[in-house]
PDB file of N, CA and C and ligand atoms in Angstrom:
ATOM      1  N   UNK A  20      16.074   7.505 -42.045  1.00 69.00           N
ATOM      2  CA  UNK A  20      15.546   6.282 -41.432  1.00 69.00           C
ATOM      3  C   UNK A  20      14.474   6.640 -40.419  1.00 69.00           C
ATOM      4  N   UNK A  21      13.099   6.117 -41.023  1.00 77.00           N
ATOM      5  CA  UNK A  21      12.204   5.880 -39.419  1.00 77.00           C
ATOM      6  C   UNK A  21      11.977   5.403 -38.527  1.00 77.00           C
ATOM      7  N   UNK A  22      12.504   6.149 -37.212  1.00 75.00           N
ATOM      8  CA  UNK A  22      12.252   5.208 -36.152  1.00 75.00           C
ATOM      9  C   UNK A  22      10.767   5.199 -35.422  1.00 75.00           C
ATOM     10  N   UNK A  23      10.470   3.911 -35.050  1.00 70.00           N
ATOM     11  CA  UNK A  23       9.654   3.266 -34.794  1.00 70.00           C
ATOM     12  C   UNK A  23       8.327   4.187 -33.404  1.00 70.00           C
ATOM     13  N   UNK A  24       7.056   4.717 -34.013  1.00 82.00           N
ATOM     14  CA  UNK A  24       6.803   5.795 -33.251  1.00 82.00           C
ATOM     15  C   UNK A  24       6.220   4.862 -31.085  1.00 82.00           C
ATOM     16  N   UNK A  25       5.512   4.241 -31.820  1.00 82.00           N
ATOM     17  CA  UNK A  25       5.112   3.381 -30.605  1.00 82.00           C
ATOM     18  C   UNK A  25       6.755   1.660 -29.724  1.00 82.00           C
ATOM     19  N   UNK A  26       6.545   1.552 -28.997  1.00 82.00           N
ATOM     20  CA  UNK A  26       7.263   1.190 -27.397  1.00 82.00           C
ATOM     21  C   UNK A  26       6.947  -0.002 -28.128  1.00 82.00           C
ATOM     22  N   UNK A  27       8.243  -1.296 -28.275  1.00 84.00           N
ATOM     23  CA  UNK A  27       7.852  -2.646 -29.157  1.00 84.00           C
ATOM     24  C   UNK A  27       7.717  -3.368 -27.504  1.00 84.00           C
ATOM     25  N   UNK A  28       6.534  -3.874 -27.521  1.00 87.00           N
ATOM     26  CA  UNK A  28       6.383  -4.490 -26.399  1.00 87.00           C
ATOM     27  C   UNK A  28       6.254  -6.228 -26.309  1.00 87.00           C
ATOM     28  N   UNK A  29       7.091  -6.728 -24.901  1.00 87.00           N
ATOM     29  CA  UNK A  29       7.680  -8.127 -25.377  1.00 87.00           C
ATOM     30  C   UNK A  29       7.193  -8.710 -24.354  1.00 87.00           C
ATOM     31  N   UNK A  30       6.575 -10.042 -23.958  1.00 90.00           N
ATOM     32  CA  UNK A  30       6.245 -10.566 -23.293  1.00 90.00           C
ATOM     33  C   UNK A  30       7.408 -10.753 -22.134  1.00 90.00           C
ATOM     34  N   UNK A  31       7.456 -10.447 -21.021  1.00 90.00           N
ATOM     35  CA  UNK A  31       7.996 -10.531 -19.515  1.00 90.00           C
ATOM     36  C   UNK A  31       7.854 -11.935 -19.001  1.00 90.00           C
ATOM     37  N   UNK A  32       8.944 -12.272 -18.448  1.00 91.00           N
ATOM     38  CA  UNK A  32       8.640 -13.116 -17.601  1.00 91.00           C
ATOM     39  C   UNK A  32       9.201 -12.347 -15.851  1.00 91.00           C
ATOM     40  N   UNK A  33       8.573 -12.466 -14.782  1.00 91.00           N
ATOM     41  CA  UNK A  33       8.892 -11.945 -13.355  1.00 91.00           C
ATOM     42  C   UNK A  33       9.024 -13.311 -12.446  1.00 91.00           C
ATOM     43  N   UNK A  34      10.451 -13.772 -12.067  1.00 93.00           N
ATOM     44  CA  UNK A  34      10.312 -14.652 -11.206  1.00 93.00           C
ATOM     45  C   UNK A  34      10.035 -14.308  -9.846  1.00 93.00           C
ATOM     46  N   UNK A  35       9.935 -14.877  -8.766  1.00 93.00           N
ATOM     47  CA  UNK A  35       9.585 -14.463  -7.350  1.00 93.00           C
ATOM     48  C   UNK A  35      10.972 -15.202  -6.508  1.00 93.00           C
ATOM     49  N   UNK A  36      11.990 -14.500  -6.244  1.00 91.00           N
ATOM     50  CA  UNK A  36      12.656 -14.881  -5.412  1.00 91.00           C
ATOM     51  C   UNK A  36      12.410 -15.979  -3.927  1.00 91.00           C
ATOM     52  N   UNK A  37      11.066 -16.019  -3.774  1.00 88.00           N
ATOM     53  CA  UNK A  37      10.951 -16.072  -2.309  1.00 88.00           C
ATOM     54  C   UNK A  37      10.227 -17.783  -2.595  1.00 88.00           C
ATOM     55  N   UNK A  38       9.114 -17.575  -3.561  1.00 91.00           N
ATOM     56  CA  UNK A  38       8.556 -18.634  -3.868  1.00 91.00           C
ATOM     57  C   UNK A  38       8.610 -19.411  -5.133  1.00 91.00           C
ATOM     58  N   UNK A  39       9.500 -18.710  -6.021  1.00 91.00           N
ATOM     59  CA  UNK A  39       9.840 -19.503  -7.302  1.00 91.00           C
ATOM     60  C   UNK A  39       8.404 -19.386  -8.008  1.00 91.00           C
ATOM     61  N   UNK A  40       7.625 -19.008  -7.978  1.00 93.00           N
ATOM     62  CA  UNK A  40       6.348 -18.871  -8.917  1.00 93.00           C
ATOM     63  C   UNK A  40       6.681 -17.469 -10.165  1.00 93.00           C
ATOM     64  N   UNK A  41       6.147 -17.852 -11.086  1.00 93.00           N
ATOM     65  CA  UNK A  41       6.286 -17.028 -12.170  1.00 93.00           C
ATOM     66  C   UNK A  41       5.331 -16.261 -12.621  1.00 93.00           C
ATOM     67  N   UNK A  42       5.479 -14.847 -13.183  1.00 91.00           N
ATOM     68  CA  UNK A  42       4.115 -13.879 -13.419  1.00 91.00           C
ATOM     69  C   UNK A  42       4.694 -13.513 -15.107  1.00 91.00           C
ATOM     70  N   UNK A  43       3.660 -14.033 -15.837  1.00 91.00           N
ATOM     71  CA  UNK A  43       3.635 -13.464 -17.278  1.00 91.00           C
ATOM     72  C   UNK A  43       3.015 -12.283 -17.404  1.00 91.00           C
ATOM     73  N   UNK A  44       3.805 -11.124 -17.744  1.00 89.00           N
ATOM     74  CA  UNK A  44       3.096  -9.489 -18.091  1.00 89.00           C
ATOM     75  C   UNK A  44       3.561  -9.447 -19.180  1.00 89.00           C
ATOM     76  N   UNK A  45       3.540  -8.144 -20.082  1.00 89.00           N
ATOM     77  CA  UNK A  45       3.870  -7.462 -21.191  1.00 89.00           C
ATOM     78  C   UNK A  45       5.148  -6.357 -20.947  1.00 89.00           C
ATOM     79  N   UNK A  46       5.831  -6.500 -21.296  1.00 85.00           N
ATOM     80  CA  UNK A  46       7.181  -4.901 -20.759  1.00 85.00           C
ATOM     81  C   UNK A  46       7.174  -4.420 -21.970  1.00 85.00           C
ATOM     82  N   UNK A  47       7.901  -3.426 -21.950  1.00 85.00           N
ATOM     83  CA  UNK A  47       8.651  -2.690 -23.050  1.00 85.00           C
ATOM     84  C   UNK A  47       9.990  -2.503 -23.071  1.00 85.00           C
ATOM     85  N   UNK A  48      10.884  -3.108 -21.274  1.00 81.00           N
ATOM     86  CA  UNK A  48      11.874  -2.574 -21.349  1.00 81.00           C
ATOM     87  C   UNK A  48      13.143  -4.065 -21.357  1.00 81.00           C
ATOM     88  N   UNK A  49      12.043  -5.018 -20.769  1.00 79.00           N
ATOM     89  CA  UNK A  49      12.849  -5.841 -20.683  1.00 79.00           C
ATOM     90  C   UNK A  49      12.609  -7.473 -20.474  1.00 79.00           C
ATOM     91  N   UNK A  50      13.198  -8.447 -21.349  1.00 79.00           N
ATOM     92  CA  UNK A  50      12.343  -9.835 -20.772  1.00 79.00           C
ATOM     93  C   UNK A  50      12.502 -10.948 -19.887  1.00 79.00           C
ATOM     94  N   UNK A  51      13.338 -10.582 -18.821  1.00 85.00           N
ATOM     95  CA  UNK A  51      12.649 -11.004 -17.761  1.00 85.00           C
ATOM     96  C   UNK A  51      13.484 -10.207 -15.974  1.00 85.00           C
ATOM     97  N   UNK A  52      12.394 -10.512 -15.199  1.00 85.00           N
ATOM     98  CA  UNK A  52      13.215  -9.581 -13.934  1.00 85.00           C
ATOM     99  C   UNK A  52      12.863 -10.906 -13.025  1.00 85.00           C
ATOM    100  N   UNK A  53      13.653 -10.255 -11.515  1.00 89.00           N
ATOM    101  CA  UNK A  53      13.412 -11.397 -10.290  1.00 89.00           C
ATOM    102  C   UNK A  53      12.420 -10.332  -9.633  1.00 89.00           C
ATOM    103  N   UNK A  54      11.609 -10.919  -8.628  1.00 89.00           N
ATOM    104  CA  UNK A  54      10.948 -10.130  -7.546  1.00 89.00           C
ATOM    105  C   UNK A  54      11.347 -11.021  -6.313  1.00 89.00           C
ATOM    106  N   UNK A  55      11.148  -9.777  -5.169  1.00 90.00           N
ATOM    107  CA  UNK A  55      11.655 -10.462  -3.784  1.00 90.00           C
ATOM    108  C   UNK A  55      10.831 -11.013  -3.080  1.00 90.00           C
ATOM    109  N   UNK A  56       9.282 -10.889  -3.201  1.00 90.00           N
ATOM    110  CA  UNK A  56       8.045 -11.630  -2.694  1.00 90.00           C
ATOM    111  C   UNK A  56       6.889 -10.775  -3.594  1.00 90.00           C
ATOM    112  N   UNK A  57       6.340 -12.010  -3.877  1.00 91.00           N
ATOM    113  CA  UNK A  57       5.017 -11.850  -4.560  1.00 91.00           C
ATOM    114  C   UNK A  57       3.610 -11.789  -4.030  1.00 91.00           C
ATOM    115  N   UNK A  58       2.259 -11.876  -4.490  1.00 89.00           N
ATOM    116  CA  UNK A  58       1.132 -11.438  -3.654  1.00 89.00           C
ATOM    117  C   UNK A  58       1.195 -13.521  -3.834  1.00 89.00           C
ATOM    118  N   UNK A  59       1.608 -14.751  -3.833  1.00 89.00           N
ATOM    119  CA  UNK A  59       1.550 -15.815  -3.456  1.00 89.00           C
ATOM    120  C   UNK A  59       2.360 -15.903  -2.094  1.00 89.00           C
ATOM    121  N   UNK A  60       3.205 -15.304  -1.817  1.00 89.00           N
ATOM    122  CA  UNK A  60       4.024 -15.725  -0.680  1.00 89.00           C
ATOM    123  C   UNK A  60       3.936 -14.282   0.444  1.00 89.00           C
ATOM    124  N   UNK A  61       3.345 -13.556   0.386  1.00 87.00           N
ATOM    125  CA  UNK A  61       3.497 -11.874   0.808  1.00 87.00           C
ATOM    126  C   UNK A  61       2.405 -12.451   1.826  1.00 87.00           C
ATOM    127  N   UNK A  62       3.268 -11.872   3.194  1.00 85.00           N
ATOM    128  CA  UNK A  62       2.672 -12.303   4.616  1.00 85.00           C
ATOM    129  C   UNK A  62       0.925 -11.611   4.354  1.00 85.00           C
ATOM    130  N   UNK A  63       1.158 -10.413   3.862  1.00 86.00           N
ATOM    131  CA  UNK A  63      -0.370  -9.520   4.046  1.00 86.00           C
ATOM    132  C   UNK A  63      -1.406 -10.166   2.763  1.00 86.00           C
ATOM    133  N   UNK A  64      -1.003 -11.127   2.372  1.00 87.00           N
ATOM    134  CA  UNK A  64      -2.008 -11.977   1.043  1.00 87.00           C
ATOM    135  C   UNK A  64      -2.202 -13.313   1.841  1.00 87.00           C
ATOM    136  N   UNK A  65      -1.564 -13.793   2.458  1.00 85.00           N
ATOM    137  CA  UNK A  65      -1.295 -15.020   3.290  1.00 85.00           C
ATOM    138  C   UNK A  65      -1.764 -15.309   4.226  1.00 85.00           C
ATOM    139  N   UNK A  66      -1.772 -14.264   5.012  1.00 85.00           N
ATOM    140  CA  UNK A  66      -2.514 -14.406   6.377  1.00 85.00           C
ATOM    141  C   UNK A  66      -1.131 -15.050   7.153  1.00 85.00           C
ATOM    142  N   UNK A  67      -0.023 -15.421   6.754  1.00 81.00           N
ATOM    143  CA  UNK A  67       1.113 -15.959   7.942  1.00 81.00           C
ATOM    144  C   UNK A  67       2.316 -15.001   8.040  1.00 81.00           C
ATOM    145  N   UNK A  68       2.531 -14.598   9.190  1.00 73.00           N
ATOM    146  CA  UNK A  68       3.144 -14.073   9.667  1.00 73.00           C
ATOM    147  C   UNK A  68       4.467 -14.884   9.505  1.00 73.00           C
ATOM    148  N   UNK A  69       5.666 -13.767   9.116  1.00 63.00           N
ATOM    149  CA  UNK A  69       6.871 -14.540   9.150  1.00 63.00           C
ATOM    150  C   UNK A  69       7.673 -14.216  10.276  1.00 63.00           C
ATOM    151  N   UNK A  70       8.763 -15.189  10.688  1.00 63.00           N
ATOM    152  CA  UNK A  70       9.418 -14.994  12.163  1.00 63.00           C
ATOM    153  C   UNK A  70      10.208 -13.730  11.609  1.00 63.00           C
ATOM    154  N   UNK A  71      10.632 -13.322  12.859  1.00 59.00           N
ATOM    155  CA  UNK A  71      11.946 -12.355  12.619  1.00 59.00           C
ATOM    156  C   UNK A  71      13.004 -12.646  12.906  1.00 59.00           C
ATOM    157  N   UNK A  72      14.131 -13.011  12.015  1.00 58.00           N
ATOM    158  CA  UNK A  72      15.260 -13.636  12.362  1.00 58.00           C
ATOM    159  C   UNK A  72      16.075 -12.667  13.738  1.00 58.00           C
ATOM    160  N   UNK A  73      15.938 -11.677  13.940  1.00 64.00           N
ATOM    161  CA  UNK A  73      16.926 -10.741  15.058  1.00 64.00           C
ATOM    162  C   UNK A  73      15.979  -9.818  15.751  1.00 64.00           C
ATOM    163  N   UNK A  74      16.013  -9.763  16.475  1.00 71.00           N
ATOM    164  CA  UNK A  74      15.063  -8.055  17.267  1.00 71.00           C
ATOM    165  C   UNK A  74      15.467  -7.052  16.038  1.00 71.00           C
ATOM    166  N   UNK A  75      14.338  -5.714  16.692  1.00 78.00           N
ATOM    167  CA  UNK A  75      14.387  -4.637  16.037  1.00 78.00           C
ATOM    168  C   UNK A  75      15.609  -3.864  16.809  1.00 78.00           C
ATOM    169  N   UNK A  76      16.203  -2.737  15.846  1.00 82.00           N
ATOM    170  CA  UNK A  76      16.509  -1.478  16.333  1.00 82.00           C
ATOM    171  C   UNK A  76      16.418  -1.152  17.977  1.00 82.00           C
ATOM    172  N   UNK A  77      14.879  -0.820  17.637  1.00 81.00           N
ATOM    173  CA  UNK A  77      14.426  -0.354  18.905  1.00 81.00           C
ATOM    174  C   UNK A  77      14.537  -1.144  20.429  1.00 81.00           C
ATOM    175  N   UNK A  78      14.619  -2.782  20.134  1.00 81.00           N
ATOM    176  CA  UNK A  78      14.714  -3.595  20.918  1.00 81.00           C
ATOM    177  C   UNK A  78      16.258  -3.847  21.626  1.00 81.00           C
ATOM    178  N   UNK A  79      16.728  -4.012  20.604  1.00 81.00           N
ATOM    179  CA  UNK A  79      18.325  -2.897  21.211  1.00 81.00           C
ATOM    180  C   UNK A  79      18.646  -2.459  21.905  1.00 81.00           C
ATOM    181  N   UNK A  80      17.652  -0.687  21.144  1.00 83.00           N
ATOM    182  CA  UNK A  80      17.835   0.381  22.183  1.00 83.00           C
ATOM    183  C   UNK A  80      17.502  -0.065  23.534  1.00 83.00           C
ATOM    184  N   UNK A  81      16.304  -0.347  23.363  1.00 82.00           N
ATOM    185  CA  UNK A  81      15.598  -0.429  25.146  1.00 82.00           C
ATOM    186  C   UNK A  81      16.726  -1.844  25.821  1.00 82.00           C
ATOM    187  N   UNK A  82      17.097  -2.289  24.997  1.00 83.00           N
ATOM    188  CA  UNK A  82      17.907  -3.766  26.276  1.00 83.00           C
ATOM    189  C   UNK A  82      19.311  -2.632  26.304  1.00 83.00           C
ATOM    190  N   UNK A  83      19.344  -1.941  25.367  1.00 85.00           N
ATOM    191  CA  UNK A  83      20.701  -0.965  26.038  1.00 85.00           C
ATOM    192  C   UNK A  83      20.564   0.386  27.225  1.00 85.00           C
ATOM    193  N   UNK A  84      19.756   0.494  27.319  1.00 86.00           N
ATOM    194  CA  UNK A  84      19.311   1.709  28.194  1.00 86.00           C
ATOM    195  C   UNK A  84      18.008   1.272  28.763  1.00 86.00           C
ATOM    196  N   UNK A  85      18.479   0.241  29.463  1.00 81.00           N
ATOM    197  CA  UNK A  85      16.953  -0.491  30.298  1.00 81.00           C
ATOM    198  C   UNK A  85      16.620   0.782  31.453  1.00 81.00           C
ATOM    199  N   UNK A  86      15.616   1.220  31.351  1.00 66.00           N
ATOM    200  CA  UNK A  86      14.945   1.440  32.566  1.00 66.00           C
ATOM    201  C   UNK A  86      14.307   0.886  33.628  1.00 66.00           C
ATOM    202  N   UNK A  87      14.268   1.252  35.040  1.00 59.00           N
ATOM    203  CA  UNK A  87      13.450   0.635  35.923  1.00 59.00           C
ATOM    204  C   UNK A  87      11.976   0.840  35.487  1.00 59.00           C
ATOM    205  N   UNK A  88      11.131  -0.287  35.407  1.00 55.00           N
ATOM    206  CA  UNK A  88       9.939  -0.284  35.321  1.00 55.00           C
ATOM    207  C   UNK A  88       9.194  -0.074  36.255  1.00 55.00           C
TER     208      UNK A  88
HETATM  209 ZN1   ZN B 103       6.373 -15.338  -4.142  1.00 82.12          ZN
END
């Protein structure tokens, strides 16, 4: 039996978790995936900055080991 020398490639669908918009590509592996932000909703395509739900790490640190300024 011959197997098949070239990758059978299937039309994709990629949803966007964040904004529900959809991206039609070509895969080979699989037909369809989620993404967690896309270049429609992605702060650095957007120009808007998103809040930050909690301080950083670092903000933490420093309210835990405040120094005198
Ligand atoms: Zn998106």
């Amino acid at each position: 039996m011959n197997k098949p020398i070239q990758a059978v490639s299937t039309p994709t669908t990629y949803t966007c978790g964040n904004c529900g918009s959809e991206i039609n590509i070509v895969s080979t592996t699989q037909a369809s995936a989620n993404l967690d932000v896309c270049s429609n909703c992605h702060p650095a395509y957007t120009g808007i900055e998103s809040k930050q739900a909690s301080g950083s790490k670092v903000d933490s640190f420093n309210n835990r080991y405040k120094t005198k300024g």
